CSV table of C-alpha atoms and ligand atoms in Angstrom, one decimal:
chain,number,residue,atom,x,y,z
A,1,MET,CA,16.5,-18.5,2.1
A,2,ALA,CA,16.8,-15.8,-0.5
A,3,LYS,CA,14.8,-12.7,0.4
A,4,ALA,CA,11.8,-11.7,-1.7
A,5,ARG,CA,12.4,-8.7,-3.9
A,6,ILE,CA,10.0,-5.8,-3.3
A,7,ALA,CA,9.2,-2.7,-5.3
A,8,VAL,CA,7.3,0.2,-3.9
A,9,LEU,CA,5.4,2.6,-6.2
A,10,ILE,CA,4.9,6.1,-4.8
A,11,SER,CA,3.8,9.5,-5.9
A,12,GLY,CA,4.4,11.6,-2.7
A,13,ARG,CA,5.8,11.9,0.8
A,14,GLY,CA,6.4,8.2,1.2
A,15,THR,CA,5.9,7.6,4.9
A,16,ASN,CA,4.6,4.1,4.2
A,17,LEU,CA,7.6,3.6,2.0
A,18,GLN,CA,9.7,4.6,5.1
A,19,ALA,CA,7.8,2.0,7.2
A,20,LEU,CA,8.7,-0.7,4.6
A,21,ILE,CA,12.3,0.5,4.5
A,22,ASP,CA,12.5,0.2,8.3
A,23,ALA,CA,10.9,-3.2,8.3
A,24,CYS,CA,13.3,-4.5,5.7
A,25,ALA,CA,16.2,-3.2,7.8
A,26,ASP,CA,15.4,-6.0,10.3
A,27,PRO,CA,17.5,-9.0,9.3
A,28,ASP,CA,14.6,-11.3,10.1
A,29,PHE,CA,12.2,-9.6,7.6
A,30,PRO,CA,11.8,-11.9,4.6
A,31,GLY,CA,11.9,-9.2,2.0
A,32,GLU,CA,14.3,-6.6,0.7
A,33,LEU,CA,13.6,-3.4,-1.2
A,34,ALA,CA,14.9,-3.8,-4.8
A,35,LEU,CA,13.3,-0.7,-6.4
A,36,VAL,CA,11.3,2.4,-5.7
A,37,ILE,CA,9.4,4.0,-8.6
A,38,SER,CA,7.8,7.4,-8.5
A,39,ASN,CA,5.6,8.8,-11.2
A,40,ARG,CA,6.3,12.3,-9.8
A,41,PRO,CA,9.9,13.6,-10.2
A,42,ASN,CA,9.7,15.7,-7.0
A,43,ALA,CA,8.1,13.0,-4.7
A,44,LYS,CA,9.6,13.3,-1.2
A,45,GLY,CA,9.7,9.6,-1.0
A,46,LEU,CA,12.5,9.5,-3.6
A,47,GLU,CA,14.7,11.1,-1.0
A,48,ARG,CA,13.9,8.5,1.5
A,49,ALA,CA,14.8,5.8,-1.0
A,50,GLY,CA,18.0,7.6,-1.8
A,51,ASP,CA,18.9,7.9,1.9
A,52,ALA,CA,18.4,4.2,2.3
A,53,GLY,CA,20.5,3.4,-0.7
A,54,ILE,CA,17.7,1.8,-2.7
A,55,GLN,CA,17.6,1.9,-6.4
A,56,ARG,CA,15.0,4.4,-7.5
A,57,GLU,CA,13.5,5.3,-10.8
A,58,ILE,CA,11.2,8.2,-12.0
A,59,ILE,CA,8.7,7.0,-14.5
A,60,ASP,CA,6.6,10.1,-15.2
A,61,HIS,CA,3.2,9.3,-16.6
A,62,LYS,CA,3.3,12.6,-18.4
A,63,ASP,CA,6.1,11.3,-20.6
A,64,PHE,CA,3.8,8.7,-22.1
A,65,ASP,CA,1.0,9.0,-24.7
A,66,ASN,CA,-1.2,6.5,-23.0
A,67,ARG,CA,-1.7,4.3,-19.9
A,68,GLN,CA,-0.5,1.1,-21.8
A,69,ASP,CA,2.9,2.7,-22.6
A,70,PHE,CA,3.3,4.0,-19.1
A,71,GLU,CA,2.6,0.6,-17.6
A,72,ALA,CA,4.9,-1.1,-20.1
A,73,ALA,CA,7.7,1.1,-18.7
A,74,LEU,CA,6.7,0.2,-15.2
A,75,ASN,CA,6.7,-3.5,-16.1
A,76,ASP,CA,10.1,-3.2,-17.8
A,77,ALA,CA,11.6,-1.6,-14.7
A,78,LEU,CA,10.0,-4.2,-12.4
A,79,LYS,CA,11.1,-7.1,-14.5
A,80,THR,CA,14.6,-5.8,-14.9
A,81,ALA,CA,14.9,-5.5,-11.1
A,82,LYS,CA,13.5,-9.1,-10.8
A,83,VAL,CA,10.8,-8.0,-8.5
A,84,ASP,CA,8.6,-10.6,-6.7
A,85,PHE,CA,6.0,-8.3,-5.0
A,86,VAL,CA,4.8,-4.8,-5.7
A,87,CYS,CA,3.5,-2.4,-3.0
A,88,LEU,CA,1.5,0.7,-3.9
A,89,ALA,CA,2.1,3.3,-1.3
A,90,GLY,CA,0.3,6.5,-2.1
A,91,PHE,CA,0.7,5.8,-5.8
A,92,MET,CA,-1.8,8.2,-7.5
A,93,ARG,CA,-2.3,6.5,-10.8
A,94,VAL,CA,-5.1,4.1,-11.6
A,95,LEU,CA,-3.6,0.8,-13.1
A,96,THR,CA,-5.3,-1.1,-15.8
A,97,ASN,CA,-6.9,-4.5,-15.6
A,98,GLU,CA,-4.0,-5.9,-17.6
A,99,PHE,CA,-1.4,-4.6,-15.2
A,100,ALA,CA,-3.4,-5.9,-12.2
A,101,SER,CA,-3.8,-9.3,-13.7
A,102,ASP,CA,-0.1,-9.6,-14.7
A,103,TRP,CA,0.7,-9.0,-11.1
A,104,ARG,CA,-2.2,-10.8,-9.6
A,105,GLY,CA,-1.5,-12.1,-6.0
A,106,ARG,CA,1.7,-10.1,-6.0
A,107,LEU,CA,0.4,-6.5,-6.1
A,108,ILE,CA,-0.9,-4.9,-2.9
A,109,ASN,CA,-2.1,-1.4,-1.8
A,110,ILE,CA,-2.8,0.4,1.4
A,111,HIS,CA,-5.9,2.6,1.8
A,112,PRO,CA,-6.7,4.9,4.8
A,113,SER,CA,-10.2,3.5,5.5
A,114,LEU,CA,-11.9,0.3,6.5
A,115,LEU,CA,-12.8,-0.8,3.0
A,116,PRO,CA,-15.2,-1.3,1.3
A,117,SER,CA,-16.4,1.9,3.2
A,118,PHE,CA,-14.9,5.2,2.1
A,119,GLU,CA,-13.0,4.2,-1.0
A,120,GLY,CA,-11.6,7.0,-3.2
A,121,LEU,CA,-10.2,10.4,-2.2
A,122,HIS,CA,-10.6,12.8,0.8
A,123,VAL,CA,-11.6,9.9,3.0
A,124,HIS,CA,-10.7,11.5,6.3
A,125,GLU,CA,-12.9,14.5,5.7
A,126,ARG,CA,-15.7,12.2,4.6
A,127,MET,CA,-15.4,9.9,7.7
A,128,ILE,CA,-15.6,13.0,10.0
A,129,GLU,CA,-18.6,14.2,8.1
A,130,ALA,CA,-20.3,10.9,8.3
A,131,GLY,CA,-19.8,10.7,12.0
A,132,VAL,CA,-18.3,7.2,12.1
A,133,LYS,CA,-16.9,6.2,15.4
A,134,ILE,CA,-14.4,3.7,14.2
A,135,ALA,CA,-12.0,4.3,11.3
A,136,GLY,CA,-8.9,2.6,10.1
A,137,CYS,CA,-6.8,1.3,7.2
A,138,THR,CA,-6.8,-1.6,4.8
A,139,VAL,CA,-4.1,-3.5,3.0
A,140,HIS,CA,-5.6,-5.4,0.0
A,141,PHE,CA,-4.7,-7.1,-3.2
A,142,VAL,CA,-5.1,-4.8,-6.2
A,143,SER,CA,-7.8,-5.6,-8.7
A,144,ALA,CA,-9.0,-3.7,-11.7
A,145,GLU,CA,-11.3,-1.4,-9.7
A,146,VAL,CA,-9.8,1.3,-7.5
A,147,ASP,CA,-9.6,0.5,-3.8
A,148,ASN,CA,-11.1,-2.8,-4.4
A,149,GLY,CA,-9.8,-6.3,-4.3
A,150,PRO,CA,-9.5,-9.0,-1.6
A,151,ILE,CA,-8.6,-7.7,1.8
A,152,ILE,CA,-5.4,-9.0,3.5
A,153,GLY,CA,-5.6,-7.0,6.7
A,154,GLN,CA,-7.2,-4.0,8.5
A,155,ALA,CA,-6.4,-1.9,11.5
A,156,ALA,CA,-9.1,0.0,13.4
A,157,VAL,CA,-8.8,3.3,15.3
A,158,PRO,CA,-11.4,5.3,17.2
A,159,VAL,CA,-12.7,8.6,15.9
A,160,LEU,CA,-12.5,10.9,19.0
A,161,PRO,CA,-14.4,14.0,20.1
A,162,GLY,CA,-12.6,17.1,18.6
A,163,ASP,CA,-11.1,15.1,15.7
A,164,ASP,CA,-10.6,16.9,12.4
A,165,ALA,CA,-9.5,15.3,9.2
A,166,GLU,CA,-5.8,16.0,10.1
A,167,LYS,CA,-5.9,14.5,13.5
A,168,LEU,CA,-7.8,11.4,12.3
A,169,ALA,CA,-5.4,11.0,9.4
A,170,ALA,CA,-2.4,11.0,11.8
A,171,ARG,CA,-4.0,8.4,14.0
A,172,ILE,CA,-4.7,6.2,11.0
A,173,LEU,CA,-1.3,6.7,9.5
A,174,GLU,CA,0.4,5.4,12.6
A,175,GLN,CA,-1.4,2.1,12.1
A,176,GLU,CA,-0.8,2.1,8.4
A,177,HIS,CA,2.9,2.0,9.2
A,178,ARG,CA,2.4,-1.1,11.4
A,179,LEU,CA,-0.1,-2.9,9.2
A,180,TYR,CA,1.7,-2.6,5.8
A,181,PRO,CA,4.9,-4.4,6.8
A,182,ALA,CA,2.9,-7.0,8.7
A,183,CYS,CA,0.7,-7.8,5.7
A,184,LEU,CA,3.6,-7.8,3.4
A,185,ARG,CA,5.4,-10.3,5.6
A,186,LEU,CA,2.3,-12.6,5.6
A,187,LEU,CA,2.3,-12.5,1.9
A,188,ILE,CA,6.0,-13.2,1.4
A,189,ASP,CA,5.9,-16.0,4.0
A,190,GLY,CA,2.9,-17.6,2.1
A,191,LYS,CA,0.8,-17.2,5.3
A,192,ALA,CA,-1.8,-15.1,3.3
A,193,ARG,CA,-2.5,-16.2,-0.2
A,194,LEU,CA,-4.9,-15.1,-2.9
A,195,THR,CA,-6.9,-18.1,-3.9
A,196,GLY,CA,-9.7,-17.6,-6.3
A,197,GLY,CA,-11.2,-14.3,-5.3
A,198,SER,CA,-10.4,-14.5,-1.6
A,199,VAL,CA,-7.5,-14.5,0.9
A,200,VAL,CA,-6.6,-17.7,2.6
A,201,TYR,CA,-4.5,-17.7,5.8
A,202,ASP,CA,-2.2,-20.1,7.4
A,203,GLU,CA,-3.5,-21.7,10.7
A,204,SER,CA,-0.8,-19.7,12.6
A,205,VAL,CA,-2.4,-16.4,11.7
A,206,LYS,CA,-4.4,-15.1,14.7
A,207,GLY,CA,-7.4,-12.7,14.8
A,208,ALA,CA,-7.6,-9.7,17.1
A,209,GLY,CA,-9.9,-8.4,19.9
A,210,ALA,CA,-12.7,-5.8,19.7
A,211,LEU,CA,-12.4,-2.0,19.6
A,212,ILE,CA,-15.6,-0.4,21.0
A,213,ASN,CA,-16.0,3.3,20.8
A,214,PRO,CA,-17.3,5.1,22.9
A,215,SER,CA,-15.6,2.9,25.5
A,216,LEU,CA,-17.8,0.7,27.6
A,217,ALA,CA,-15.7,1.5,30.7
B,1,LIG,C1,-1.6,6.9,2.8
B,1,LIG,O1,-2.6,7.4,3.6
B,1,LIG,C2,-2.1,5.7,2.1
B,1,LIG,O2,-3.0,4.9,2.8
B,1,LIG,C3,-2.8,6.3,0.8
B,1,LIG,O3,-2.0,7.4,0.5
B,1,LIG,C4,-1.3,7.8,1.6
B,1,LIG,C5,0.2,7.8,1.3
B,1,LIG,O4,1.0,8.4,2.3
B,1,LIG,N1,-2.9,5.3,-0.2
B,1,LIG,P1,2.5,8.2,2.3
B,1,LIG,O5,3.0,8.8,1.0
B,1,LIG,O6,2.8,6.7,2.4
B,1,LIG,O7,3.0,9.1,3.4
Protein backbone atom coordinates (compact mmCIF):
# COMPACT_ATOMS: atom_id res chain seq x y z
CA MET A 1 0.00 0.00 0.00
CA ALA A 2 1.21 3.55 -0.73
CA LYS A 3 2.74 5.22 2.31
CA ALA A 4 1.01 8.21 3.91
CA ARG A 5 2.77 11.49 3.16
CA ILE A 6 3.77 13.35 6.32
CA ALA A 7 4.81 16.95 6.84
CA VAL A 8 6.53 18.10 10.02
CA LEU A 9 6.38 21.75 11.08
CA ILE A 10 9.21 22.93 13.30
CA SER A 11 10.72 26.08 14.77
CA GLY A 12 13.81 24.76 16.57
CA ARG A 13 16.19 21.93 17.35
CA GLY A 14 13.96 19.20 15.91
CA THR A 15 14.63 16.19 18.12
CA ASN A 16 11.03 15.04 17.66
CA LEU A 17 11.47 15.53 13.92
CA GLN A 18 14.52 13.27 14.22
CA ALA A 19 12.43 10.63 16.01
CA LEU A 20 9.93 10.75 13.13
CA ILE A 21 12.75 10.60 10.55
CA ASP A 22 14.13 7.53 12.33
CA ALA A 23 10.70 5.90 12.53
CA CYS A 24 10.06 6.49 8.82
CA ALA A 25 13.42 4.88 7.99
CA ASP A 26 11.88 1.55 9.06
CA PRO A 27 10.44 -0.06 5.91
CA ASP A 28 7.45 -1.26 7.98
CA PHE A 29 6.45 2.24 9.05
CA PRO A 30 3.30 3.24 7.15
CA GLY A 31 4.38 6.86 6.53
CA GLU A 32 7.12 8.77 4.72
CA LEU A 33 8.33 12.30 5.33
CA ALA A 34 7.35 14.39 2.33
CA LEU A 35 8.16 17.84 3.68
CA VAL A 36 9.66 19.72 6.63
CA ILE A 37 8.64 23.35 7.08
CA SER A 38 10.29 25.75 9.49
CA ASN A 39 9.09 29.25 10.26
CA ARG A 40 12.60 30.05 11.50
CA PRO A 41 15.39 30.16 8.93
CA ASN A 42 18.06 29.03 11.41
CA ALA A 43 16.17 26.13 13.01
CA LYS A 44 18.57 23.27 13.72
CA GLY A 45 15.88 20.83 12.61
CA LEU A 46 16.33 22.01 9.01
CA GLU A 47 19.81 20.45 9.04
CA ARG A 48 18.34 17.17 10.25
CA ALA A 49 15.87 17.24 7.34
CA GLY A 50 18.70 18.06 4.92
CA ASP A 51 20.85 15.22 6.25
CA ALA A 52 17.95 12.82 5.75
CA GLY A 53 17.36 14.08 2.20
CA ILE A 54 13.87 15.36 2.97
CA GLN A 55 12.42 18.30 1.08
CA ARG A 56 12.48 21.37 3.34
CA GLU A 57 11.03 24.82 3.15
CA ILE A 58 11.43 27.95 5.19
CA ILE A 59 8.17 29.85 5.51
CA ASP A 60 9.06 32.72 7.79
CA HIS A 61 6.02 34.26 9.49
CA LYS A 62 7.87 37.57 9.52
CA ASP A 63 7.57 37.74 5.72
CA PHE A 64 3.78 37.97 5.95
CA ASP A 65 1.50 40.83 6.97
CA ASN A 66 -0.93 38.61 8.82
CA ARG A 67 -1.62 35.09 10.08
CA GLN A 68 -3.99 34.27 7.19
CA ASP A 69 -1.34 34.97 4.54
CA PHE A 70 1.25 32.98 6.48
CA GLU A 71 -1.12 30.03 6.74
CA ALA A 72 -2.08 30.31 3.06
CA ALA A 73 1.63 29.84 2.26
CA LEU A 74 1.79 26.83 4.62
CA ASN A 75 -1.29 25.35 2.96
CA ASP A 76 0.15 25.88 -0.54
CA ALA A 77 3.34 24.06 0.41
CA LEU A 78 1.44 21.22 2.11
CA LYS A 79 -0.93 20.78 -0.81
CA THR A 80 1.83 20.95 -3.42
CA ALA A 81 3.66 18.19 -1.53
CA LYS A 82 0.38 16.19 -1.41
CA VAL A 83 0.61 15.81 2.33
CA ASP A 84 -1.85 13.52 4.15
CA PHE A 85 -0.92 14.26 7.78
CA VAL A 86 0.76 17.22 9.47
CA CYS A 87 2.82 16.85 12.67
CA LEU A 88 3.68 19.92 14.72
CA ALA A 89 6.99 19.33 16.49
CA GLY A 90 8.08 22.33 18.50
CA PHE A 91 6.33 24.66 16.04
CA MET A 92 6.07 27.96 17.89
CA ARG A 93 3.23 29.65 15.98
CA VAL A 94 -0.40 29.58 17.00
CA LEU A 95 -2.56 28.34 14.14
CA THR A 96 -6.01 29.75 13.39
CA ASN A 97 -9.29 27.96 13.76
CA GLU A 98 -9.57 27.88 9.94
CA PHE A 99 -6.24 26.10 9.55
CA ALA A 100 -7.11 23.63 12.32
CA SER A 101 -10.48 22.85 10.71
CA ASP A 102 -8.99 22.50 7.21
CA TRP A 103 -6.71 19.79 8.61
CA ARG A 104 -9.12 18.38 11.18
CA GLY A 105 -8.28 14.78 12.05
CA ARG A 106 -4.98 15.04 10.17
CA LEU A 107 -3.09 17.64 12.24
CA ILE A 108 -1.38 16.57 15.47
CA ASN A 109 0.93 18.07 18.07
CA ILE A 110 3.20 16.92 20.88
CA HIS A 111 3.31 18.74 24.20
CA PRO A 112 5.65 18.00 27.15
CA SER A 113 3.03 17.57 29.87
CA LEU A 114 0.09 15.37 30.72
CA LEU A 115 -2.59 17.61 29.23
CA PRO A 116 -4.88 19.23 30.18
CA SER A 117 -2.46 19.98 33.03
CA PHE A 118 0.33 22.42 32.29
CA GLU A 119 -0.55 23.70 28.88
CA GLY A 120 1.45 26.64 27.52
CA LEU A 121 5.12 27.48 28.02
CA HIS A 122 7.80 26.77 30.67
CA VAL A 123 5.97 23.60 31.64
CA HIS A 124 8.96 21.82 33.19
CA GLU A 125 9.71 24.66 35.60
CA ARG A 126 6.02 24.89 36.47
CA MET A 127 5.75 21.14 37.14
CA ILE A 128 8.78 21.22 39.45
CA GLU A 129 7.32 24.22 41.27
CA ALA A 130 3.95 22.53 41.65
CA GLY A 131 5.64 19.46 43.14
CA VAL A 132 3.86 16.95 40.89
CA LYS A 133 5.17 13.40 41.22
CA ILE A 134 4.21 12.21 37.76
CA ALA A 135 4.85 14.19 34.57
CA GLY A 136 4.83 13.20 30.93
CA CYS A 137 3.90 14.13 27.40
CA THR A 138 0.82 14.15 25.20
CA VAL A 139 0.14 13.70 21.50
CA HIS A 140 -3.16 15.29 20.54
CA PHE A 141 -5.20 16.45 17.60
CA VAL A 142 -4.89 20.18 17.11
CA SER A 143 -7.95 22.29 17.73
CA ALA A 144 -8.35 26.05 17.69
CA GLU A 145 -7.14 26.44 21.28
CA VAL A 146 -3.44 26.07 22.06
CA ASP A 147 -2.43 22.68 23.59
CA ASN A 148 -6.00 21.57 23.44
CA GLY A 149 -7.81 19.04 21.34
CA PRO A 150 -8.62 15.35 21.61
CA ILE A 151 -5.80 13.28 23.11
CA ILE A 152 -4.37 10.39 21.10
CA GLY A 153 -1.73 9.16 23.53
CA GLN A 154 0.24 10.01 26.66
CA ALA A 155 3.44 8.76 28.29
CA ALA A 156 4.10 9.26 31.99
CA VAL A 157 7.43 9.59 33.80
CA PRO A 158 8.22 10.07 37.50
CA VAL A 159 9.51 13.35 38.87
CA LEU A 160 12.47 12.30 41.04
CA PRO A 161 14.13 13.88 44.07
CA GLY A 162 16.83 16.29 42.89
CA ASP A 163 15.14 16.95 39.55
CA ASP A 164 15.40 20.39 38.04
CA ALA A 165 13.58 21.54 34.92
CA GLU A 166 16.41 20.38 32.69
CA LYS A 167 16.60 16.85 34.10
CA LEU A 168 12.84 16.48 33.96
CA ALA A 169 12.71 17.81 30.39
CA ALA A 170 15.30 15.23 29.30
CA ARG A 171 13.33 12.38 30.91
CA ILE A 172 10.12 13.50 29.23
CA LEU A 173 11.81 14.12 25.87
CA GLU A 174 13.01 10.52 25.75
CA GLN A 175 9.38 9.42 25.96
CA GLU A 176 8.24 12.06 23.43
CA HIS A 177 10.52 10.38 20.94
CA ARG A 178 8.77 7.04 21.50
CA LEU A 179 5.23 8.35 21.79
CA TYR A 180 5.12 10.59 18.72
CA PRO A 181 5.94 7.95 16.09
CA ALA A 182 3.68 5.44 17.89
CA CYS A 183 0.69 7.80 17.81
CA LEU A 184 1.36 8.80 14.20
CA ARG A 185 1.38 5.13 13.26
CA LEU A 186 -1.99 4.59 14.98
CA LEU A 187 -3.40 7.50 13.03
CA ILE A 188 -2.05 6.42 9.65
CA ASP A 189 -3.22 2.85 10.22
CA GLY A 190 -6.69 4.15 11.08
CA LYS A 191 -6.38 2.56 14.54
CA ALA A 192 -6.99 5.94 16.22
CA ARG A 193 -9.54 8.20 14.59
CA LEU A 194 -11.09 11.53 15.42
CA THR A 195 -14.83 10.92 15.57
CA GLY A 196 -16.97 13.83 16.69
CA GLY A 197 -14.92 15.42 19.43
CA SER A 198 -13.14 12.32 20.67
CA VAL A 199 -10.61 9.70 19.66
CA VAL A 200 -11.86 6.22 18.87
CA TYR A 201 -9.45 3.26 18.87
CA ASP A 202 -9.36 -0.03 17.08
CA GLU A 203 -9.94 -3.08 19.31
CA SER A 204 -6.30 -4.11 18.85
CA VAL A 205 -5.03 -1.01 20.69
CA LYS A 206 -4.02 -1.97 24.24
CA GLY A 207 -3.83 0.11 27.44
CA ALA A 208 -0.79 0.22 29.73
CA GLY A 209 -0.04 -0.47 33.41
CA ALA A 210 0.23 1.95 36.33
CA LEU A 211 3.14 4.21 37.22
CA ILE A 212 3.19 4.93 40.96
CA ASN A 213 5.61 7.44 42.45
CA PRO A 214 7.06 7.17 45.09
CA SER A 215 7.40 3.48 44.40
CA LEU A 216 5.36 1.14 46.63
CA ALA A 217 8.29 -1.28 46.81
C1 LIG B 1 9.18 19.36 22.68
O1 LIG B 1 9.34 19.29 24.07
C2 LIG B 1 7.72 19.33 22.31
O2 LIG B 1 6.95 18.56 23.19
C3 LIG B 1 7.32 20.79 22.41
O3 LIG B 1 8.43 21.49 21.93
C4 LIG B 1 9.62 20.72 22.12
C5 LIG B 1 10.26 20.59 20.79
O4 LIG B 1 11.51 19.96 20.86
N1 LIG B 1 6.11 21.05 21.69
P1 LIG B 1 12.23 19.46 19.56
O5 LIG B 1 12.40 20.67 18.64
O6 LIG B 1 11.39 18.39 18.95
O7 LIG B 1 13.57 18.94 20.03
